[in-house]
PDB file of C-alpha atoms in Angstrom:
ATOM      1  CA  ASN A1065      15.758  19.147  13.243  1.00 62.00           C
ATOM      2  CA  ALA A1066      14.083  19.622   9.911  1.00 76.00           C
ATOM      3  CA  GLY A1067      13.517  16.063   8.621  1.00 94.00           C
ATOM      4  CA  VAL A1068      12.417  15.712   5.181  1.00 96.00           C
ATOM      5  CA  THR A1069      12.323  19.287   3.297  1.00 97.00           C
ATOM      6  CA  GLN A1070      10.661  19.427  -0.224  1.00 97.00           C
ATOM      7  CA  THR A1071      11.161  22.327  -2.231  1.00 97.00           C
ATOM      8  CA  PRO A1072       9.035  24.232  -3.736  1.00 97.00           C
ATOM      9  CA  LYS A1073       5.959  23.751  -1.579  1.00 96.00           C
ATOM     10  CA  PHE A1074       3.433  24.388  -5.278  1.00 96.00           C
ATOM     11  CA  ARG A1075       4.159  25.118  -8.289  1.00 96.00           C
ATOM     12  CA  VAL A1076       2.157  25.756 -11.763  1.00 97.00           C
ATOM     13  CA  LEU A1077       3.420  24.616 -15.111  1.00 96.00           C
ATOM     14  CA  LYS A1078       2.779  24.879 -18.620  1.00 97.00           C
ATOM     15  CA  THR A1079       2.848  21.760 -20.599  1.00 97.00           C
ATOM     16  CA  GLY A1080       6.138  21.343 -22.012  1.00 97.00           C
ATOM     17  CA  GLN A1081       7.842  23.041 -19.416  1.00 97.00           C
ATOM     18  CA  SER A1082      10.504  20.969 -17.118  1.00 96.00           C
ATOM     19  CA  MET A1083      11.515  21.488 -13.698  1.00 95.00           C
ATOM     20  CA  THR A1084      13.222  19.845 -10.619  1.00 97.00           C
ATOM     21  CA  LEU A1085      11.636  19.168  -7.135  1.00 98.00           C
ATOM     22  CA  LEU A1086      14.443  19.150  -4.393  1.00 97.00           C
ATOM     23  CA  CYS A1087      14.203  16.474  -1.716  1.00 98.00           C
ATOM     24  CA  ALA A1088      16.629  17.240   1.259  1.00 98.00           C
ATOM     25  CA  GLN A1089      16.783  14.879   4.736  1.00 97.00           C
ATOM     26  CA  ASP A1090      19.328  15.374   7.579  1.00 96.00           C
ATOM     27  CA  MET A1091      18.731  12.108   9.214  1.00 96.00           C
ATOM     28  CA  ASN A1092      21.412  10.670   7.118  1.00 96.00           C
ATOM     29  CA  HIS A1093      19.151   8.100   5.657  1.00 97.00           C
ATOM     30  CA  GLU A1094      20.037   5.905   3.302  1.00 97.00           C
ATOM     31  CA  TYR A1095      17.063   5.242   1.317  1.00 96.00           C
ATOM     32  CA  MET A1096      14.914   7.557  -0.300  1.00 97.00           C
ATOM     33  CA  TYR A1097      11.690   7.621  -2.473  1.00 97.00           C
ATOM     34  CA  TRP A1098       9.245   9.718  -4.380  1.00 98.00           C
ATOM     35  CA  TYR A1099       5.969   9.101  -4.587  1.00 97.00           C
ATOM     36  CA  ARG A1100       3.010  11.056  -6.456  1.00 97.00           C
ATOM     37  CA  GLN A1101      -0.312  10.644  -4.546  1.00 96.00           C
ATOM     38  CA  ASP A1102      -3.831  11.474  -6.669  1.00 94.00           C
ATOM     39  CA  PRO A1103      -7.274  11.391  -5.705  1.00 86.00           C
ATOM     40  CA  GLY A1104      -8.828   7.701  -4.988  1.00 76.00           C
ATOM     41  CA  MET A1105      -5.457   6.202  -5.861  1.00 78.00           C
ATOM     42  CA  GLY A1106      -3.446   6.168  -2.888  1.00 83.00           C
ATOM     43  CA  LEU A1107       0.425   7.016  -2.903  1.00 94.00           C
ATOM     44  CA  ARG A1108       2.286   5.249  -6.075  1.00 95.00           C
ATOM     45  CA  LEU A1109       6.081   4.904  -6.318  1.00 95.00           C
ATOM     46  CA  ILE A1110       7.824   6.703  -8.976  1.00 96.00           C
ATOM     47  CA  HIS A1111      11.645   5.990  -8.187  1.00 96.00           C
ATOM     48  CA  TYR A1112      13.649   5.239  -5.471  1.00 96.00           C
ATOM     49  CA  SER A1113      17.402   5.425  -3.886  1.00 96.00           C
ATOM     50  CA  VAL A1114      19.105   2.836  -1.584  1.00 95.00           C
ATOM     51  CA  GLY A1115      22.310   5.109  -1.203  1.00 95.00           C
ATOM     52  CA  GLU A1116      24.414   7.755  -2.758  1.00 95.00           C
ATOM     53  CA  GLY A1117      24.816   7.489  -6.241  1.00 94.00           C
ATOM     54  CA  THR A1118      22.217   4.775  -6.667  1.00 95.00           C
ATOM     55  CA  THR A1119      18.730   4.931  -8.735  1.00 96.00           C
ATOM     56  CA  ALA A1120      15.837   2.212  -9.362  1.00 95.00           C
ATOM     57  CA  LYS A1121      12.834   2.388 -11.288  1.00 94.00           C
ATOM     58  CA  GLY A1122       9.200   2.312  -9.220  1.00 93.00           C
ATOM     59  CA  GLU A1123       5.982   1.111  -9.747  1.00 92.00           C
ATOM     60  CA  VAL A1124       4.973   4.792 -12.381  1.00 95.00           C
ATOM     61  CA  PRO A1125       8.791   5.998 -13.428  1.00 96.00           C
ATOM     62  CA  ASP A1126       7.768   7.213 -17.113  1.00 96.00           C
ATOM     63  CA  GLY A1127       7.905  10.541 -17.601  1.00 96.00           C
ATOM     64  CA  TYR A1128      10.549  11.130 -14.520  1.00 97.00           C
ATOM     65  CA  ASN A1129      14.119  11.062 -13.863  1.00 97.00           C
ATOM     66  CA  VAL A1130      16.116  11.097 -10.680  1.00 97.00           C
ATOM     67  CA  SER A1131      19.293  11.923  -9.186  1.00 97.00           C
ATOM     68  CA  ARG A1132      21.540  11.527  -5.833  1.00 97.00           C
ATOM     69  CA  LEU A1133      24.145  12.744  -5.928  1.00 95.00           C
ATOM     70  CA  LYS A1134      24.733  13.774  -2.742  1.00 96.00           C
ATOM     71  CA  LYS A1135      23.248  11.593   0.215  1.00 96.00           C
ATOM     72  CA  GLN A1136      20.944  13.950   1.747  1.00 97.00           C
ATOM     73  CA  ASN A1137      19.531  15.110  -1.538  1.00 97.00           C
ATOM     74  CA  PHE A1138      17.301  13.546  -4.096  1.00 98.00           C
ATOM     75  CA  LEU A1139      15.671  15.089  -7.190  1.00 98.00           C
ATOM     76  CA  LEU A1140      13.130  14.164  -9.188  1.00 98.00           C
ATOM     77  CA  GLY A1141      12.954  16.140 -12.455  1.00 97.00           C
ATOM     78  CA  LEU A1142       9.935  16.666 -15.199  1.00 96.00           C
ATOM     79  CA  GLU A1143      11.583  17.306 -18.798  1.00 91.00           C
ATOM     80  CA  SER A1144       8.321  17.913 -20.506  1.00 95.00           C
ATOM     81  CA  ALA A1145       5.787  18.255 -17.985  1.00 95.00           C
ATOM     82  CA  ALA A1146       2.324  16.938 -19.262  1.00 97.00           C
ATOM     83  CA  PRO A1147      -1.328  17.169 -17.477  1.00 96.00           C
ATOM     84  CA  SER A1148      -1.387  13.680 -16.102  1.00 96.00           C
ATOM     85  CA  GLN A1149       1.878  14.698 -14.303  1.00 97.00           C
ATOM     86  CA  THR A1150      -0.534  16.956 -12.097  1.00 97.00           C
ATOM     87  CA  SER A1151      -0.421  15.702  -9.032  1.00 97.00           C
ATOM     88  CA  VAL A1152       0.914  15.711  -4.924  1.00 97.00           C
ATOM     89  CA  TYR A1153       4.323  14.829  -4.879  1.00 98.00           C
ATOM     90  CA  PHE A1154       5.831  13.258  -1.881  1.00 97.00           C
ATOM     91  CA  CYS A1155       9.305  12.578  -0.802  1.00 97.00           C
ATOM     92  CA  ALA A1156      10.425  10.119   2.176  1.00 97.00           C
ATOM     93  CA  SER A1157      13.549   8.866   3.489  1.00 97.00           C
ATOM     94  CA  SER A1158      14.345   5.334   5.908  1.00 95.00           C
ATOM     95  CA  TYR A1159      17.515   4.207   7.517  1.00 95.00           C
ATOM     96  CA  SER A1160      16.688   0.979   6.038  1.00 93.00           C
ATOM     97  CA  ASP A1161      14.363  -1.141   4.327  1.00 90.00           C
ATOM     98  CA  ASN A1162      13.299  -2.631   7.204  1.00 90.00           C
ATOM     99  CA  GLN A1163      13.161   1.178   9.075  1.00 93.00           C
ATOM    100  CA  PRO A1164      10.200   3.335   9.188  1.00 94.00           C
ATOM    101  CA  GLN A1165       9.862   6.413   6.248  1.00 95.00           C
ATOM    102  CA  HIS A1166       9.906   9.543   7.048  1.00 96.00           C
ATOM    103  CA  PHE A1167       8.070  11.553   4.526  1.00 96.00           C
ATOM    104  CA  GLY A1168       7.929  15.491   3.517  1.00 96.00           C
ATOM    105  CA  ASP A1169       4.825  17.875   3.440  1.00 95.00           C
ATOM    106  CA  GLY A1170       4.604  17.235  -0.444  1.00 96.00           C
ATOM    107  CA  THR A1171       4.644  19.526  -3.364  1.00 97.00           C
ATOM    108  CA  ARG A1172       1.802  20.289  -5.037  1.00 97.00           C
ATOM    109  CA  LEU A1173       2.246  20.619  -8.830  1.00 97.00           C
ATOM    110  CA  SER A1174      -0.367  21.813 -11.461  1.00 97.00           C
ATOM    111  CA  ILE A1175       0.400  21.548 -15.017  1.00 97.00           C
ATOM    112  CA  LEU A1176      -1.549  23.293 -17.383  1.00 95.00           C
TER     113      LEU A1176
ATOM    114  CA  LYS B 126       1.315  -7.494  -8.832  1.00 85.00           C
ATOM    115  CA  GLN B 127       0.591  -6.483  -5.454  1.00 91.00           C
ATOM    116  CA  GLU B 128      -2.895  -5.285  -4.701  1.00 93.00           C
ATOM    117  CA  VAL B 129      -3.549  -3.362  -1.545  1.00 96.00           C
ATOM    118  CA  THR B 130      -7.222  -2.455  -0.471  1.00 96.00           C
ATOM    119  CA  GLN B 131      -8.555  -1.099   2.553  1.00 96.00           C
ATOM    120  CA  ILE B 132     -11.956  -0.819   3.496  1.00 93.00           C
ATOM    121  CA  PRO B 133     -14.266   0.858   4.684  1.00 92.00           C
ATOM    122  CA  ALA B 134     -13.156   4.319   2.588  1.00 93.00           C
ATOM    123  CA  ALA B 135     -14.575   6.217   5.282  1.00 96.00           C
ATOM    124  CA  LEU B 136     -15.212   5.674   8.862  1.00 96.00           C
ATOM    125  CA  SER B 137     -17.274   8.308  11.300  1.00 97.00           C
ATOM    126  CA  VAL B 138     -17.106   7.633  15.085  1.00 97.00           C
ATOM    127  CA  PRO B 139     -18.223   9.116  18.434  1.00 97.00           C
ATOM    128  CA  GLU B 140     -15.442   9.586  20.926  1.00 97.00           C
ATOM    129  CA  GLY B 141     -14.558   6.850  23.138  1.00 97.00           C
ATOM    130  CA  GLU B 142     -14.931   4.062  20.788  1.00 97.00           C
ATOM    131  CA  ASN B 143     -12.692   1.523  20.295  1.00 97.00           C
ATOM    132  CA  LEU B 144     -12.444   0.589  16.292  1.00 96.00           C
ATOM    133  CA  VAL B 145     -10.624  -1.754  13.821  1.00 96.00           C
ATOM    134  CA  LEU B 146      -9.368  -0.515  10.736  1.00 97.00           C
ATOM    135  CA  ASN B 147      -8.367  -3.399   7.831  1.00 97.00           C
ATOM    136  CA  CYS B 148      -6.042  -3.503   4.767  1.00 98.00           C
ATOM    137  CA  SER B 149      -5.944  -6.549   2.689  1.00 98.00           C
ATOM    138  CA  PHE B 150      -3.282  -7.614   0.072  1.00 97.00           C
ATOM    139  CA  THR B 151      -3.189 -10.291  -2.495  1.00 96.00           C
ATOM    140  CA  ASP B 152       0.428 -11.398  -2.242  1.00 93.00           C
ATOM    141  CA  SER B 153       1.684 -12.980   0.949  1.00 92.00           C
ATOM    142  CA  ALA B 154       5.243 -12.594   0.266  1.00 91.00           C
ATOM    143  CA  ILE B 155       5.923  -9.313   2.317  1.00 93.00           C
ATOM    144  CA  TYR B 156       8.857  -7.859   3.626  1.00 94.00           C
ATOM    145  CA  ASN B 157       6.926  -5.517   5.922  1.00 95.00           C
ATOM    146  CA  LEU B 158       4.057  -3.449   6.405  1.00 97.00           C
ATOM    147  CA  GLN B 159       3.493  -0.067   7.685  1.00 97.00           C
ATOM    148  CA  TRP B 160       0.708   1.973   8.979  1.00 98.00           C
ATOM    149  CA  PHE B 161       0.533   5.510   8.425  1.00 97.00           C
ATOM    150  CA  ARG B 162      -1.688   8.514   8.871  1.00 97.00           C
ATOM    151  CA  GLN B 163      -2.271  11.423   6.959  1.00 96.00           C
ATOM    152  CA  ASP B 164      -3.537  15.080   7.965  1.00 95.00           C
ATOM    153  CA  PRO B 165      -4.903  17.151   5.430  1.00 91.00           C
ATOM    154  CA  GLY B 166      -2.394  19.096   3.597  1.00 88.00           C
ATOM    155  CA  LYS B 167       0.374  17.122   5.047  1.00 90.00           C
ATOM    156  CA  GLY B 168       2.780  14.313   4.781  1.00 92.00           C
ATOM    157  CA  LEU B 169       2.632  10.967   6.337  1.00 95.00           C
ATOM    158  CA  THR B 170       3.279  10.059   9.421  1.00 96.00           C
ATOM    159  CA  SER B 171       4.460   6.140  10.422  1.00 96.00           C
ATOM    160  CA  LEU B 172       2.504   4.732  12.908  1.00 97.00           C
ATOM    161  CA  LEU B 173       3.527   1.461  13.160  1.00 97.00           C
ATOM    162  CA  LEU B 174       6.109  -0.780  11.239  1.00 96.00           C
ATOM    163  CA  ILE B 175       5.492  -4.656  11.449  1.00 96.00           C
ATOM    164  CA  GLN B 176       7.794  -7.103   9.916  1.00 94.00           C
ATOM    165  CA  SER B 177       7.081 -10.504   7.827  1.00 93.00           C
ATOM    166  CA  SER B 178       8.218 -12.148  11.395  1.00 93.00           C
ATOM    167  CA  GLN B 179       5.696 -10.540  13.778  1.00 95.00           C
ATOM    168  CA  ARG B 180       2.385 -10.886  14.745  1.00 96.00           C
ATOM    169  CA  GLU B 181       1.473  -7.591  15.593  1.00 96.00           C
ATOM    170  CA  GLN B 182       3.072  -4.540  17.093  1.00 96.00           C
ATOM    171  CA  THR B 183       1.708  -1.521  19.540  1.00 97.00           C
ATOM    172  CA  SER B 184       2.630   1.726  20.736  1.00 96.00           C
ATOM    173  CA  GLY B 185       0.019   3.566  22.837  1.00 97.00           C
ATOM    174  CA  ARG B 186      -3.389   3.297  21.930  1.00 97.00           C
ATOM    175  CA  LEU B 187      -2.819   1.800  18.859  1.00 98.00           C
ATOM    176  CA  ASN B 188      -2.027  -2.178  18.008  1.00 98.00           C
ATOM    177  CA  ALA B 189      -1.082  -3.154  14.493  1.00 97.00           C
ATOM    178  CA  SER B 190      -1.685  -6.819  13.511  1.00 97.00           C
ATOM    179  CA  LEU B 191      -0.708  -9.049  10.496  1.00 97.00           C
ATOM    180  CA  ASP B 192      -1.721 -12.642   8.912  1.00 96.00           C
ATOM    181  CA  LYS B 193       0.406 -13.277   6.306  1.00 94.00           C
ATOM    182  CA  SER B 194      -1.420 -16.271   5.150  1.00 93.00           C
ATOM    183  CA  SER B 195      -4.963 -14.638   4.944  1.00 95.00           C
ATOM    184  CA  GLY B 196      -3.294 -11.069   3.533  1.00 96.00           C
ATOM    185  CA  ARG B 197      -4.927  -9.125   6.047  1.00 97.00           C
ATOM    186  CA  SER B 198      -3.624  -6.461   8.628  1.00 98.00           C
ATOM    187  CA  THR B 199      -5.648  -4.353  10.957  1.00 98.00           C
ATOM    188  CA  LEU B 200      -5.235  -1.303  13.101  1.00 97.00           C
ATOM    189  CA  TYR B 201      -6.813  -1.128  16.381  1.00 98.00           C
ATOM    190  CA  ILE B 202      -7.524   2.197  17.923  1.00 98.00           C
ATOM    191  CA  ALA B 203      -8.690   2.201  21.399  1.00 98.00           C
ATOM    192  CA  ALA B 204     -10.610   4.482  23.039  1.00 97.00           C
ATOM    193  CA  SER B 205     -10.448   6.993  19.989  1.00 97.00           C
ATOM    194  CA  GLN B 206     -10.220  10.879  20.455  1.00 97.00           C
ATOM    195  CA  PRO B 207     -11.530  13.538  17.877  1.00 97.00           C
ATOM    196  CA  GLY B 208      -7.338  14.330  17.393  1.00 97.00           C
ATOM    197  CA  ASP B 209      -7.269  10.775  15.700  1.00 98.00           C
ATOM    198  CA  SER B 210      -9.695  12.179  12.953  1.00 98.00           C
ATOM    199  CA  ALA B 211      -7.346  11.944  10.022  1.00 98.00           C
ATOM    200  CA  THR B 212      -6.764   9.490   6.687  1.00 96.00           C
ATOM    201  CA  TYR B 213      -4.800   5.916   7.762  1.00 97.00           C
ATOM    202  CA  LEU B 214      -3.226   4.145   5.229  1.00 97.00           C
ATOM    203  CA  CYS B 215      -1.462   0.775   4.698  1.00 97.00           C
ATOM    204  CA  ALA B 216       1.740  -0.279   2.795  1.00 96.00           C
ATOM    205  CA  VAL B 217       3.600  -3.247   1.713  1.00 96.00           C
ATOM    206  CA  ARG B 218       7.037  -3.634   0.805  1.00 94.00           C
ATOM    207  CA  GLN B 219       7.902  -6.763  -0.930  1.00 89.00           C
ATOM    208  CA  TYR B 220      10.538  -9.599  -0.577  1.00 82.00           C
ATOM    209  CA  ASN B 221      13.573  -8.897  -3.041  1.00 73.00           C
ATOM    210  CA  ASN B 222      12.468  -5.793  -4.028  1.00 75.00           C
ATOM    211  CA  ASN B 223      12.232  -2.166  -2.665  1.00 78.00           C
ATOM    212  CA  ASP B 224       8.699  -2.144  -4.377  1.00 82.00           C
ATOM    213  CA  MET B 225       5.916  -0.111  -1.907  1.00 88.00           C
ATOM    214  CA  ARG B 226       2.383  -0.346  -2.587  1.00 94.00           C
ATOM    215  CA  PHE B 227      -0.144   1.738  -0.372  1.00 95.00           C
ATOM    216  CA  GLY B 228      -3.650   1.466  -0.076  1.00 95.00           C
ATOM    217  CA  ALA B 229      -5.952   3.885  -0.504  1.00 94.00           C
ATOM    218  CA  GLY B 230      -6.866   5.034   2.790  1.00 95.00           C
ATOM    219  CA  THR B 231      -9.580   4.883   5.655  1.00 96.00           C
ATOM    220  CA  ARG B 232     -10.830   8.140   6.052  1.00 96.00           C
ATOM    221  CA  LEU B 233     -11.645   8.544  10.023  1.00 98.00           C
ATOM    222  CA  THR B 234     -13.904  11.130  11.588  1.00 98.00           C
ATOM    223  CA  VAL B 235     -13.945  10.982  15.452  1.00 98.00           C
ATOM    224  CA  LYS B 236     -16.869  13.147  16.527  1.00 97.00           C
ATOM    225  CA  PRO B 237     -16.555  14.554  20.265  1.00 95.00           C
TER     226      PRO B 237
END
């Protein structure tokens, strides 16, 4: 049972480049989330999804887009990367809004 | 806007000591509160989730309490062990939306 898997684990981009982070879960969870974690600031919610085909904005959505075409996958896109988006990105999933969230191990993204 | 604060930012205790970690929040209209641990370079692991109607939850040596009226939650760790060394984070989910707000965490070190 893999749980929540994030791909890739590390990535270095140049300003202006685009990329997609992939999150996959095998627990049949309805809810999925994307967070970023920056030193001293805790985790901040970027976007989330409450089911296949749905997405919604979190606290810091600007500069990111997401898609949930399949229930098990939640993609986070950066269309034009900026140095301010250098961070560790975490994906999480949960069965419902009142059940514990399960996290992946993160993607460390550096933008030069 | 919900703000979540965790004090202290770091704590060091000798093995065997009982300890309390604190989490405070500014808006008492929460749906649930969750405690996590995070090991270096890893994602978050859910420890306990307290629903808004509950006062406490227990799992093994861990006990979490919730006092919505005062905007506080505590995580009690009994008989601490070196393996408990990690960063502990609390997160609150608001009513009527899926906004999740995290504290910056308390870094706990348990010395043998």
